[in-house]
Amino acid sequence: TQNVGCGLYLLATSIASFATMLIFKIKFWFLLASKIGWIDHRSFLNTQCTFFEFSLRLFLNAGEWLTASVGIERAVNVTQGVNFNKAKSVKVAKWIILFVFIGNISTLIYDPMYRRLIDDEEEQRTWCVTNYSPSVGIFDVAINIFHFCIPFAMNCISALVIIYNTAYIRAKSQEKISFKQNLYKQIAVNKHLLISPFLLIILALPRLIISFLSGCMKSVNDSWFYLMGHFISFIPSMMTFAVFVLPSDMYKKEFKQFIRNLYH
């Protein structure tokens, strides 16, 4: 499956998803241990505050961009047909994957610089907070919206291109069936391509909303709101298999072969 760029994108997406879940799990246990009192060393808490938060944002954003790259390559493949160059797509994919990670690091490198720990004597808690200047705060909002909206738009556009071009090609080869009929048929067959971007963006929306909220959690209700929003926003990272592997006969075949190899 790595003979084309799409396979490399999915591999990189899987790695990003795994890294996201691993860091999230470590962060959860760090928070639990600090709450119980097992960890109270300032340097450990500061590492959790800066490194983990930055890494989570990095891998979450990278995963969304790589997911969009899968859709774009599939659209290019359908558009070019037999002229699609697999070797070239692999080379392009390697550069794009590198660019995605470098680009995300470049746009998020400011975040750890503005994170710090504060002690809340009233609540007997230590908070990890960001202390942005007004200009950096505006930049942070713009970056969040950019990383949220552009991959979503890319997924939607690539889905429409795939459906339209497939219907057009089928209409040319099947003279008895009109383009309109083929278009409706392709929409029905590939409806998952249209549903997936909206499903993923709905699940990721709580993370965007939380990033716009300021202040600390001062009540149990606030705590549950933040916690549920945080958990929901990580669901897309766990859906790589369901979104890309299950709908594809080729990737399902590769997955079954991989499972068989594990037990033989």
XYZ file of N, CA and C in Angstrom:
792
model
N 0.812 -1.212 0.000
C 0.000 0.000 0.000
C 0.850 1.268 0.000
N 2.171 1.101 0.233
C 3.050 2.262 0.228
C 3.658 2.494 -1.148
N 3.109 1.823 -2.190
C 3.550 2.064 -3.554
C 2.954 3.344 -4.109
N 1.994 3.913 -3.400
C 1.407 5.199 -3.773
C 1.470 6.129 -2.566
N 1.342 7.425 -2.843
C 1.440 8.404 -1.768
C 0.373 8.241 -0.711
N -0.807 7.770 -1.115
C -1.920 7.603 -0.173
C -1.542 6.668 0.970
N -0.800 5.605 0.645
C -0.362 4.678 1.675
C 0.572 5.327 2.677
N 1.459 6.209 2.188
C 2.372 6.925 3.085
C 1.613 7.900 3.976
N 0.624 8.579 3.391
C -0.197 9.501 4.197
C -0.908 8.754 5.327
N -1.463 7.589 4.992
C -2.179 6.810 6.003
C -1.231 6.282 7.074
N -0.019 5.903 6.657
C 0.978 5.461 7.630
C 1.333 6.602 8.577
N 1.579 7.790 8.002
C 1.914 8.957 8.823
C 0.739 9.352 9.713
N -0.482 9.247 9.174
C -1.673 9.556 9.971
C -1.811 8.593 11.141
N -1.543 7.317 10.886
C -1.619 6.314 11.947
C -0.585 6.589 13.036
N 0.621 6.975 12.623
C 1.673 7.296 13.592
C 1.274 8.512 14.420
N 0.728 9.534 13.745
C 0.282 10.741 14.457
C -0.849 10.410 15.430
N -1.777 9.543 15.003
C -2.890 9.146 15.876
C -2.387 8.375 17.091
N -1.436 7.462 16.835
C -0.865 6.685 17.942
C -0.133 7.600 18.925
N 0.648 8.543 18.386
C 1.376 9.482 19.244
C 0.410 10.336 20.057
N -0.686 10.765 19.423
C -1.692 11.569 20.122
C -2.279 10.813 21.303
N -2.691 9.573 21.064
C -3.306 8.789 22.126
C -2.304 8.439 23.221
N -1.050 8.178 22.836
C -0.022 7.862 23.831
C 0.244 9.062 24.733
N 0.418 10.232 24.124
C 0.683 11.449 24.899
C -0.516 11.795 25.774
N -1.719 11.622 25.225
C -2.928 11.898 26.006
C -3.019 10.975 27.222
N -2.667 9.699 27.021
C -2.700 8.737 28.127
C -1.676 9.110 29.196
N -0.456 9.465 28.762
C 0.587 9.866 29.715
C 0.168 11.127 30.458
N -0.427 12.072 29.713
C -0.887 13.315 30.338
C -1.958 13.032 31.389
N -2.879 12.130 31.059
C -3.949 11.782 31.996
C -3.376 11.224 33.297
N -2.413 10.308 33.184
C -1.825 9.715 34.386
C -0.981 10.724 35.155
N -0.338 11.643 34.441
C 0.387 12.723 35.099
C -0.572 13.561 35.938
N -1.706 13.926 35.333
C -2.685 14.751 36.043
C -3.264 14.010 37.243
N -3.560 12.716 37.043
C -4.110 11.918 38.136
C -3.097 11.788 39.276
N -1.838 11.529 38.914
C -0.794 11.374 39.927
C -0.551 12.673 40.688
N -0.602 13.799 39.958
C -0.399 15.091 40.627
C -1.580 15.440 41.524
N -2.788 15.022 41.104
C -3.980 15.287 41.911
C -3.946 14.485 43.208
N -3.518 13.222 43.105
C -3.435 12.366 44.288
C -2.304 12.812 45.204
N -1.287 13.405 44.594
C -0.146 13.856 45.386
C 1.100 13.033 45.186
N 1.039 12.089 44.220
C 2.205 11.264 43.949
C 3.314 12.071 43.273
N 2.911 13.061 42.466
C 3.886 13.912 41.780
C 3.617 15.357 42.171
N 4.570 15.960 42.821
C 4.427 17.375 43.163
C 5.683 18.167 42.827
N 6.606 17.486 42.127
C 7.836 18.167 41.729
C 7.522 19.186 40.644
N 8.004 20.380 40.816
C 7.662 21.478 39.906
C 8.103 21.207 38.469
N 9.261 20.614 38.305
C 9.781 20.376 36.957
C 8.916 19.373 36.198
N 8.411 18.346 36.891
C 7.521 17.378 36.251
C 6.226 18.053 35.806
N 5.669 18.857 36.683
C 4.429 19.559 36.358
C 4.641 20.547 35.221
N 5.785 21.196 35.206
C 6.084 22.158 34.145
C 6.252 21.455 32.800
N 6.846 20.253 32.826
C 6.982 19.459 31.600
C 5.613 19.081 31.055
N 4.745 18.647 31.963
C 3.380 18.312 31.553
C 2.678 19.518 30.955
N 2.902 20.665 31.527
C 2.230 21.889 31.089
C 2.688 22.330 29.705
N 3.989 22.260 29.451
C 4.539 22.787 28.199
C 4.640 21.725 27.109
N 5.384 20.675 27.380
C 5.673 19.679 26.346
C 4.428 18.918 25.910
N 3.637 18.421 26.861
C 2.479 17.608 26.515
C 1.428 18.404 25.751
N 1.160 19.622 26.198
C 0.147 20.443 25.523
C 0.584 20.775 24.098
N 1.849 21.135 23.946
C 2.380 21.443 22.614
C 2.327 20.211 21.715
N 2.742 19.058 22.244
C 2.776 17.828 21.451
C 1.377 17.398 21.027
N 0.412 17.539 21.923
C -0.963 17.179 21.573
C -1.489 18.047 20.440
N -1.269 19.343 20.538
C -1.708 20.244 19.465
C -1.012 19.901 18.152
N 0.283 19.613 18.233
C 1.058 19.298 17.031
C 0.513 18.063 16.328
N 0.358 16.965 17.044
C -0.053 15.712 16.412
C -1.528 15.722 16.011
N -2.369 16.414 16.766
C -3.771 16.539 16.369
C -3.896 17.306 15.058
N -3.211 18.440 14.969
C -3.257 19.241 13.745
C -2.630 18.502 12.569
N -1.487 17.853 12.817
C -0.816 17.113 11.746
C -1.710 15.996 11.223
N -2.404 15.311 12.125
C -3.314 14.251 11.706
C -4.423 14.758 10.803
N -4.949 15.940 11.099
C -6.014 16.515 10.277
C -5.497 16.900 8.891
N -4.294 17.464 8.838
C -3.703 17.822 7.543
C -3.373 16.581 6.716
N -2.874 15.539 7.354
C -2.548 14.305 6.639
C -3.807 13.608 6.142
N -4.873 13.673 6.930
C -6.160 13.132 6.491
C -6.650 13.860 5.243
N -6.509 15.178 5.243
C -6.893 15.967 4.069
C -6.022 15.618 2.870
N -4.748 15.316 3.109
C -3.831 14.955 2.020
C -4.250 13.651 1.354
N -4.790 12.721 2.140
C -5.304 11.469 1.578
C -6.414 11.764 0.572
N -7.343 12.619 0.968
C -8.447 12.975 0.081
C -7.982 13.678 -1.178
N -7.011 14.578 -1.034
C -6.493 15.304 -2.199
C -5.845 14.346 -3.186
N -5.035 13.404 -2.688
C -4.385 12.464 -3.613
C -5.406 11.576 -4.308
N -6.428 11.154 -3.579
C -7.467 10.338 -4.208
C -8.175 11.116 -5.305
N -8.407 12.403 -5.073
C -9.044 13.246 -6.092
C -8.145 13.384 -7.318
N -6.844 13.569 -7.087
C -5.884 13.662 -8.197
C -5.842 12.350 -8.966
N -5.882 11.239 -8.251
C -5.858 9.914 -8.879
C -7.055 9.727 -9.799
N -8.241 10.085 -9.312
C -9.457 9.953 -10.120
C -9.410 10.884 -11.324
N -8.902 12.097 -11.131
C -8.845 13.082 -12.213
C -7.879 12.661 -13.315
N -6.703 12.165 -12.932
C -5.681 11.809 -13.918
C -5.890 10.422 -14.507
N -6.581 9.558 -13.788
C -6.866 8.219 -14.304
C -5.608 7.417 -14.565
N -5.494 6.880 -15.793
C -4.341 6.040 -16.154
C -3.049 6.843 -16.204
N -3.143 8.152 -16.274
C -1.947 8.996 -16.315
C -1.373 9.277 -14.923
N -2.026 8.757 -13.895
C -1.554 8.979 -12.530
C -0.213 8.289 -12.326
N 0.769 9.050 -11.880
C 2.134 8.550 -11.694
C 2.332 8.141 -10.231
N 2.369 6.834 -9.985
C 2.493 6.341 -8.612
C 3.833 6.709 -7.988
N 4.899 6.570 -8.777
C 6.238 6.876 -8.248
C 6.344 8.341 -7.851
N 5.786 9.209 -8.688
C 5.815 10.639 -8.388
C 4.972 10.950 -7.157
N 3.837 10.255 -7.015
C 2.963 10.508 -5.864
C 3.666 10.151 -4.556
N 4.515 9.115 -4.579
C 5.271 8.727 -3.381
C 6.274 9.811 -3.013
N 6.981 10.336 -4.024
C 7.959 11.401 -3.773
C 7.274 12.654 -3.223
N 6.162 13.013 -3.843
C 5.415 14.192 -3.390
C 4.911 13.985 -1.963
N 4.421 12.779 -1.675
C 3.887 12.484 -0.340
C 4.956 12.639 0.734
N 6.169 12.179 0.450
C 7.258 12.298 1.428
C 7.537 13.760 1.759
N 7.544 14.606 0.719
C 7.789 16.038 0.945
C 6.629 16.693 1.685
N 5.411 16.314 1.325
C 4.238 16.912 1.978
C 4.172 16.514 3.450
N 4.449 15.247 3.751
C 4.457 14.803 5.154
C 5.480 15.596 5.953
N 6.672 15.771 5.377
C 7.712 16.564 6.046
C 7.254 18.005 6.233
N 6.651 18.565 5.190
C 6.178 19.951 5.245
C 5.065 20.115 6.277
N 4.178 19.116 6.382
C 3.077 19.180 7.357
C 3.618 19.294 8.774
N 4.591 18.464 9.110
C 5.135 18.494 10.470
C 5.964 19.752 10.723
N 6.788 20.140 9.753
C 7.582 21.365 9.922
C 6.667 22.579 9.996
N 5.646 22.611 9.128
C 4.706 23.730 9.127
C 3.940 23.844 10.430
N 3.505 22.708 10.965
C 2.771 22.731 12.232
C 3.662 23.142 13.394
N 4.890 22.645 13.406
C 5.824 23.058 14.461
C 6.073 24.557 14.388
N 6.233 25.073 13.168
C 6.507 26.503 12.977
C 5.359 27.378 13.458
N 4.131 26.915 13.249
C 2.973 27.733 13.633
C 2.584 27.569 15.098
N 3.169 26.571 15.774
C 2.826 26.326 17.182
C 3.994 26.523 18.138
N 5.171 26.871 17.618
C 6.373 26.938 18.444
C 6.266 27.993 19.542
N 5.401 28.974 19.341
C 5.232 30.040 20.330
C 4.515 29.551 21.589
N 3.709 28.485 21.459
C 2.827 28.061 22.549
C 3.559 27.743 23.856
N 4.625 26.916 23.846
C 5.301 26.612 25.118
C 5.896 27.842 25.802
N 6.229 28.863 25.019
C 6.853 30.063 25.582
C 5.893 30.841 26.481
N 4.593 30.669 26.259
C 3.596 31.444 27.006
C 2.830 30.589 28.015
N 3.277 29.368 28.234
C 2.632 28.506 29.229
C 3.396 28.560 30.546
N 2.649 28.592 31.625
C 3.291 28.609 32.938
C 2.345 28.012 33.973
N 2.903 27.670 35.119
C 2.126 27.125 36.226
C 1.774 28.229 37.209
N 0.530 28.211 37.690
C 0.137 29.129 38.761
C -0.527 28.321 39.870
N -0.306 28.720 41.083
C -0.887 28.041 42.242
C -2.132 28.783 42.699
N -3.230 28.057 42.774
C -4.501 28.607 43.236
C -4.679 28.212 44.699
N -4.440 29.161 45.589
C -4.534 28.872 47.022
C -5.975 28.585 47.444
N -6.912 29.264 46.791
C -8.326 29.083 47.143
C -8.804 27.677 46.828
N -8.460 27.202 45.622
C -8.905 25.880 45.185
C -7.908 24.778 45.529
N -6.726 25.167 46.030
C -5.676 24.202 46.338
C -5.303 23.393 45.095
N -5.110 24.126 43.985
C -4.755 23.475 42.729
C -3.618 24.229 42.062
N -2.946 23.525 41.159
C -1.942 24.153 40.307
C -2.460 24.117 38.882
N -2.526 25.294 38.256
C -3.091 25.409 36.918
C -1.985 25.574 35.879
N -2.210 24.964 34.727
C -1.368 25.219 33.556
C -2.121 26.222 32.693
N -1.584 27.430 32.581
C -2.302 28.494 31.885
C -1.422 29.101 30.797
N -2.077 29.720 29.841
C -1.373 30.496 28.822
C -1.544 31.973 29.139
N -0.484 32.710 28.954
C -0.506 34.142 29.244
C -0.089 34.903 27.991
N -0.994 34.889 26.997
C -0.697 35.535 25.727
C -0.857 37.047 25.833
N -0.020 37.750 25.095
C -0.249 39.178 24.898
C -1.422 39.325 23.935
N -2.047 40.509 23.846
C -3.198 40.665 22.940
C -2.891 40.257 21.499
N -1.723 40.638 20.992
C -1.374 40.311 19.605
C -1.162 38.809 19.428
N -0.483 38.176 20.389
C -0.261 36.730 20.313
C -1.580 35.979 20.484
N -2.477 36.507 21.318
C -3.788 35.898 21.494
C -4.583 35.885 20.197
N -4.535 37.000 19.464
C -5.215 37.073 18.161
C -4.589 36.082 17.187
N -3.251 36.008 17.204
C -2.540 35.065 16.330
C -2.925 33.626 16.666
N -3.051 33.312 17.955
C -3.416 31.962 18.387
C -4.812 31.588 17.896
N -5.745 32.519 17.996
C -7.102 32.277 17.497
C -7.075 32.022 15.991
N -6.318 32.851 15.263
C -6.222 32.699 13.810
C -5.611 31.351 13.432
N -4.578 30.939 14.166
C -3.923 29.659 13.889
C -4.875 28.497 14.155
N -5.624 28.566 15.246
C -6.592 27.507 15.559
C -7.649 27.379 14.471
N -8.170 28.514 14.026
C -9.186 28.500 12.965
C -8.592 27.970 11.666
N -7.365 28.381 11.360
C -6.684 27.940 10.138
C -6.519 26.423 10.124
N -5.978 25.866 11.201
C -5.748 24.417 11.275
C -7.059 23.643 11.368
N -8.123 24.308 11.727
C -9.427 23.666 11.859
C -10.188 23.669 10.538
N -10.200 24.807 9.867
C -11.068 24.996 8.699
C -10.450 24.525 7.381
N -9.152 24.780 7.176
C -8.541 24.459 5.884
C -8.544 22.956 5.598
N -8.126 22.089 6.528
C -8.225 20.652 6.242
C -9.659 20.190 5.978
N -10.622 20.780 6.703
C -12.029 20.447 6.474
C -12.443 20.826 5.056
N -12.058 22.021 4.614
C -12.383 22.464 3.258
C -11.722 21.565 2.215
N -10.474 21.173 2.468
C -9.766 20.278 1.545
C -10.471 18.932 1.432
N -10.941 18.404 2.552
C -11.670 17.126 2.536
C -12.966 17.228 1.741
N -13.692 18.317 1.935
C -14.962 18.512 1.221
C -14.733 18.669 -0.276
N -13.749 19.479 -0.649
C -13.456 19.716 -2.066
C -13.007 18.429 -2.744
N -12.116 17.676 -2.090
C -11.629 16.429 -2.685
C -12.768 15.425 -2.856
N -13.693 15.369 -1.900
C -14.838 14.462 -2.006
C -15.717 14.830 -3.198
N -15.980 16.120 -3.369
C -16.797 16.579 -4.496
C -16.110 16.303 -5.827
N -14.796 16.507 -5.878
C -14.032 16.249 -7.108
C -14.087 14.765 -7.462
N -13.909 13.907 -6.470
C -13.954 12.456 -6.709
C -15.318 12.036 -7.245
N -16.376 12.505 -6.615
C -17.733 12.128 -7.030
C -18.049 12.665 -8.422
N -17.716 13.938 -8.662
C -18.028 14.559 -9.957
C -17.247 13.892 -11.088
N -15.944 13.734 -10.910
C -15.116 13.172 -11.980
C -15.435 11.707 -12.244
N -15.736 10.958 -11.198
C -16.118 9.557 -11.394
C -17.419 9.463 -12.180
N -18.384 10.317 -11.839
C -19.659 10.338 -12.570
C -19.447 10.747 -14.024
N -18.563 11.713 -14.251
C -18.280 12.191 -15.614
C -17.641 11.092 -16.458
N -16.670 10.377 -15.869
C -15.992 9.296 -16.589
C -16.964 8.165 -16.900
N -17.797 7.816 -15.932
C -18.786 6.748 -16.155
C -19.798 7.155 -17.223
N -20.193 8.420 -17.226
C -21.176 8.895 -18.213
C -20.611 8.821 -19.628
N -19.313 9.077 -19.773
C -18.681 9.013 -21.094
C -18.591 7.579 -21.602
N -18.393 6.634 -20.686
C -18.251 5.232 -21.092
C -19.593 4.504 -21.164
N -20.631 5.060 -20.543
C -21.957 4.442 -20.544
C -22.951 5.423 -21.169
N -23.105 5.331 -22.462
C -23.917 6.303 -23.192
C -25.402 6.229 -22.826
N -25.863 5.072 -22.389
C -27.283 4.914 -22.067
C -27.652 5.543 -20.722
N -26.658 5.806 -19.912
C -26.908 6.397 -18.594
C -26.386 7.826 -18.594
N -27.236 8.769 -18.258
C -26.860 10.183 -18.302
C -25.884 10.536 -17.180
N -25.238 11.688 -17.355
C -24.308 12.176 -16.333
C -25.030 12.409 -15.008
N -26.252 12.934 -15.089
C -27.020 13.218 -13.879
C -27.310 11.941 -13.099
N -27.671 10.868 -13.825
C -27.947 9.590 -13.173
C -26.683 9.026 -12.524
N -25.576 9.136 -13.262
C -24.298 8.675 -12.720
C -23.887 9.479 -11.492
N -24.183 10.781 -11.527
C -23.828 11.647 -10.404
C -24.588 11.235 -9.148
N -25.893 11.000 -9.298
C -26.698 10.556 -8.157
C -26.196 9.208 -7.627
N -25.820 8.333 -8.560
C -25.328 7.015 -8.167
C -24.021 7.132 -7.390
N -23.118 7.999 -7.870
C -21.829 8.177 -7.197
C -21.990 8.833 -5.827
N -22.958 9.722 -5.719
C -23.232 10.336 -4.405
C -23.684 9.265 -3.415
N -24.534 8.335 -3.897
C -25.013 7.256 -3.028
C -23.883 6.301 -2.654
N -23.037 5.980 -3.637
C -21.944 5.030 -3.400
C -20.870 5.633 -2.496
N -20.568 6.911 -2.737
C -19.464 7.564 -2.016
C -19.949 8.558 -0.966
N -21.119 8.313 -0.436
C -21.658 9.258 0.548
C -20.779 9.360 1.794
N -20.019 8.282 2.077
C -19.127 8.334 3.242
C -18.045 9.399 3.084
N -17.691 9.719 1.820
C -16.693 10.766 1.579
C -17.224 12.141 1.962
N -18.536 12.319 1.844
C -19.162 13.589 2.218
C -19.489 13.642 3.708
N -19.849 12.489 4.266
C -20.237 12.451 5.681
C -19.023 12.568 6.596
N -17.935 11.897 6.234
C -16.756 11.828 7.110
C -16.212 13.191 7.520
N -16.009 14.156 6.574
C -15.471 15.459 6.996
C -16.359 16.173 8.003
N -17.680 16.094 7.806
C -18.595 16.769 8.732
C -18.616 16.068 10.091
N -18.532 14.744 10.069
C -18.491 14.002 11.332
C -17.225 14.336 12.114
N -16.094 14.377 11.414
C -14.819 14.667 12.074
C -14.775 16.088 12.620
N -15.331 17.038 11.866
C -15.273 18.432 12.321
C -16.222 18.659 13.500
N -17.354 17.951 13.531
C -18.273 18.057 14.677
C -17.603 17.533 15.939
N -16.879 16.420 15.797
C -16.194 15.836 16.949
C -15.022 16.697 17.414
N -14.394 17.396 16.467
C -13.243 18.238 16.820
C -13.666 19.625 17.299
N -14.944 19.971 17.082
C -15.426 21.312 17.427
C -15.249 21.669 18.909
N -15.499 20.738 19.860
C -15.292 21.104 21.272
C -13.882 21.591 21.572
N -12.883 21.002 20.912
C -11.496 21.431 21.137
C -11.289 22.866 20.691
N -11.915 23.240 19.558
C -11.794 24.615 19.078
C -12.497 25.576 20.020
N -13.681 25.191 20.492
C -14.441 26.054 21.408
C -13.675 26.253 22.711
N -13.134 25.163 23.257
C -12.382 25.247 24.510
C -11.160 26.141 24.358
N -10.532 26.106 23.179
C -9.341 26.940 22.967
C -9.675 28.425 22.980
N -10.952 28.779 22.736
C -11.364 30.182 22.756
C -11.783 30.645 24.146
N -12.007 29.699 25.047
C -12.467 30.056 26.383
C -11.293 30.434 27.264
N -11.500 31.416 28.086
C -10.459 31.854 29.017
C -10.919 31.611 30.441
N -9.965 31.601 31.338
C -10.291 31.403 32.747
C -10.168 29.958 33.162
N -10.243 29.712 34.455
C -10.088 28.379 35.016
C -11.446 27.800 35.381
N -11.454 26.492 35.610
C -12.692 25.808 35.970
C -12.960 26.025 37.449
N -14.033 26.681 37.761
C -14.333 27.013 39.154
C -15.492 26.209 39.728
N -16.056 25.298 38.964
C -17.156 24.485 39.473
C -17.074 23.089 38.889
N -17.841 22.170 39.486
C -17.862 20.791 38.996
C -18.432 20.732 37.585
N -19.466 21.542 37.322
C -20.068 21.561 35.989
C -19.060 21.996 34.942
N -18.272 23.028 35.261
C -17.235 23.471 34.336
C -16.233 22.355 34.082
N -15.858 21.649 35.149
C -14.886 20.561 35.023
C -15.394 19.480 34.077
N -16.666 19.094 34.229
C -17.234 18.071 33.358
C -17.344 18.559 31.920
N -17.656 19.836 31.740
C -17.747 20.393 30.390
C -16.397 20.310 29.688
N -15.357 20.757 30.368
C -14.017 20.721 29.796
C -13.572 19.280 29.552
N -13.836 18.398 30.511
C -13.392 17.008 30.403
C -14.068 16.296 29.240
N -15.396 16.428 29.127
C -16.120 15.777 28.040
C -15.718 16.347 26.688
N -15.572 17.674 26.625
C -15.129 18.297 25.382
C -13.754 17.826 24.974
N -12.886 17.662 25.968
C -11.522 17.203 25.709
C -11.530 15.780 25.167
N -12.312 14.894 25.792
C -12.370 13.502 25.357
C -12.988 13.386 23.964
N -14.069 14.101 23.717
C -14.746 14.034 22.415
C -13.817 14.474 21.293
N -13.005 15.499 21.554
C -12.127 16.036 20.514
C -11.038 15.058 20.102
N -10.797 14.015 20.913
C -9.776 13.031 20.570
C -10.354 11.845 19.806
N -11.665 11.797 19.645
C -12.285 10.690 18.915
C -11.806 10.619 17.467
N -11.682 11.760 16.725
C -11.184 11.656 15.350
C -9.841 10.951 15.236
N -8.969 11.123 16.234
C -7.665 10.455 16.199
C -7.804 8.945 16.304
N -8.906 8.484 16.875
C -9.136 7.050 17.019
C -9.948 6.486 15.859
N -10.348 7.343 14.913
C -11.235 6.911 13.835
C -10.521 6.699 12.512
N -9.187 6.746 12.511
C -8.437 6.544 11.273
C -8.786 5.204 10.641
N -8.868 4.165 11.463
C -9.184 2.823 10.962
C -10.580 2.776 10.356
N -11.559 3.345 11.052
C -12.948 3.289 10.590
C -13.176 4.134 9.345
N -12.474 5.268 9.252
C -12.706 6.198 8.149
C -11.998 5.758 6.876
N -10.778 5.223 6.995
C -9.973 4.945 5.808
C -9.794 3.460 5.501
N -9.702 2.616 6.520
C -9.420 1.205 6.276
C -10.688 0.424 5.942
N -11.721 0.560 6.769
C -12.939 -0.229 6.563
C -13.638 0.041 5.230
N -13.721 1.306 4.741
C -14.399 1.527 3.459
C -13.606 1.042 2.246
N -12.319 0.731 2.410
C -11.458 0.365 1.285
C -11.211 -1.139 1.269
N -11.539 -1.789 0.147
C -11.291 -3.224 0.012
C -9.799 -3.530 0.074
N -8.990 -2.664 -0.548
C -7.547 -2.888 -0.581
C -6.942 -2.832 0.818
N -7.323 -1.791 1.590
C -6.754 -1.643 2.926
C -7.294 -2.693 3.893
N -8.550 -3.108 3.702
C -9.089 -4.193 4.531
C -8.337 -5.499 4.257
N -8.022 -5.725 2.982
C -7.267 -6.920 2.616
C -5.879 -6.888 3.240
N -5.221 -5.725 3.179
C -3.899 -5.573 3.786
C -3.963 -5.780 5.300
N -5.017 -5.259 5.917
C -5.166 -5.390 7.368
C -5.366 -6.855 7.759
N -6.226 -7.568 7.022
C -6.454 -8.983 7.313
C -5.178 -9.792 7.137
N -4.407 -9.443 6.089
C -3.138 -10.128 5.864
C -2.168 -9.860 7.005
N -2.168 -8.626 7.491
C -1.303 -8.255 8.619
C -1.678 -9.037 9.877
N -2.983 -9.171 10.137
C -3.449 -9.923 11.309
C -3.074 -11.396 11.189
N -3.239 -11.957 9.979
C -2.874 -13.366 9.777
C -1.386 -13.587 10.008
N -0.572 -12.626 9.567
C 0.882 -12.752 9.743
C 1.281 -12.716 11.213
N 0.479 -12.031 12.031
C 0.792 -11.956 13.463
C 0.649 -13.304 14.157
N -0.251 -14.135 13.644
C -0.547 -15.408 14.302
C 0.060 -16.609 13.573
N 0.943 -16.335 12.616
C 1.600 -17.440 11.902
C 3.109 -17.237 11.895
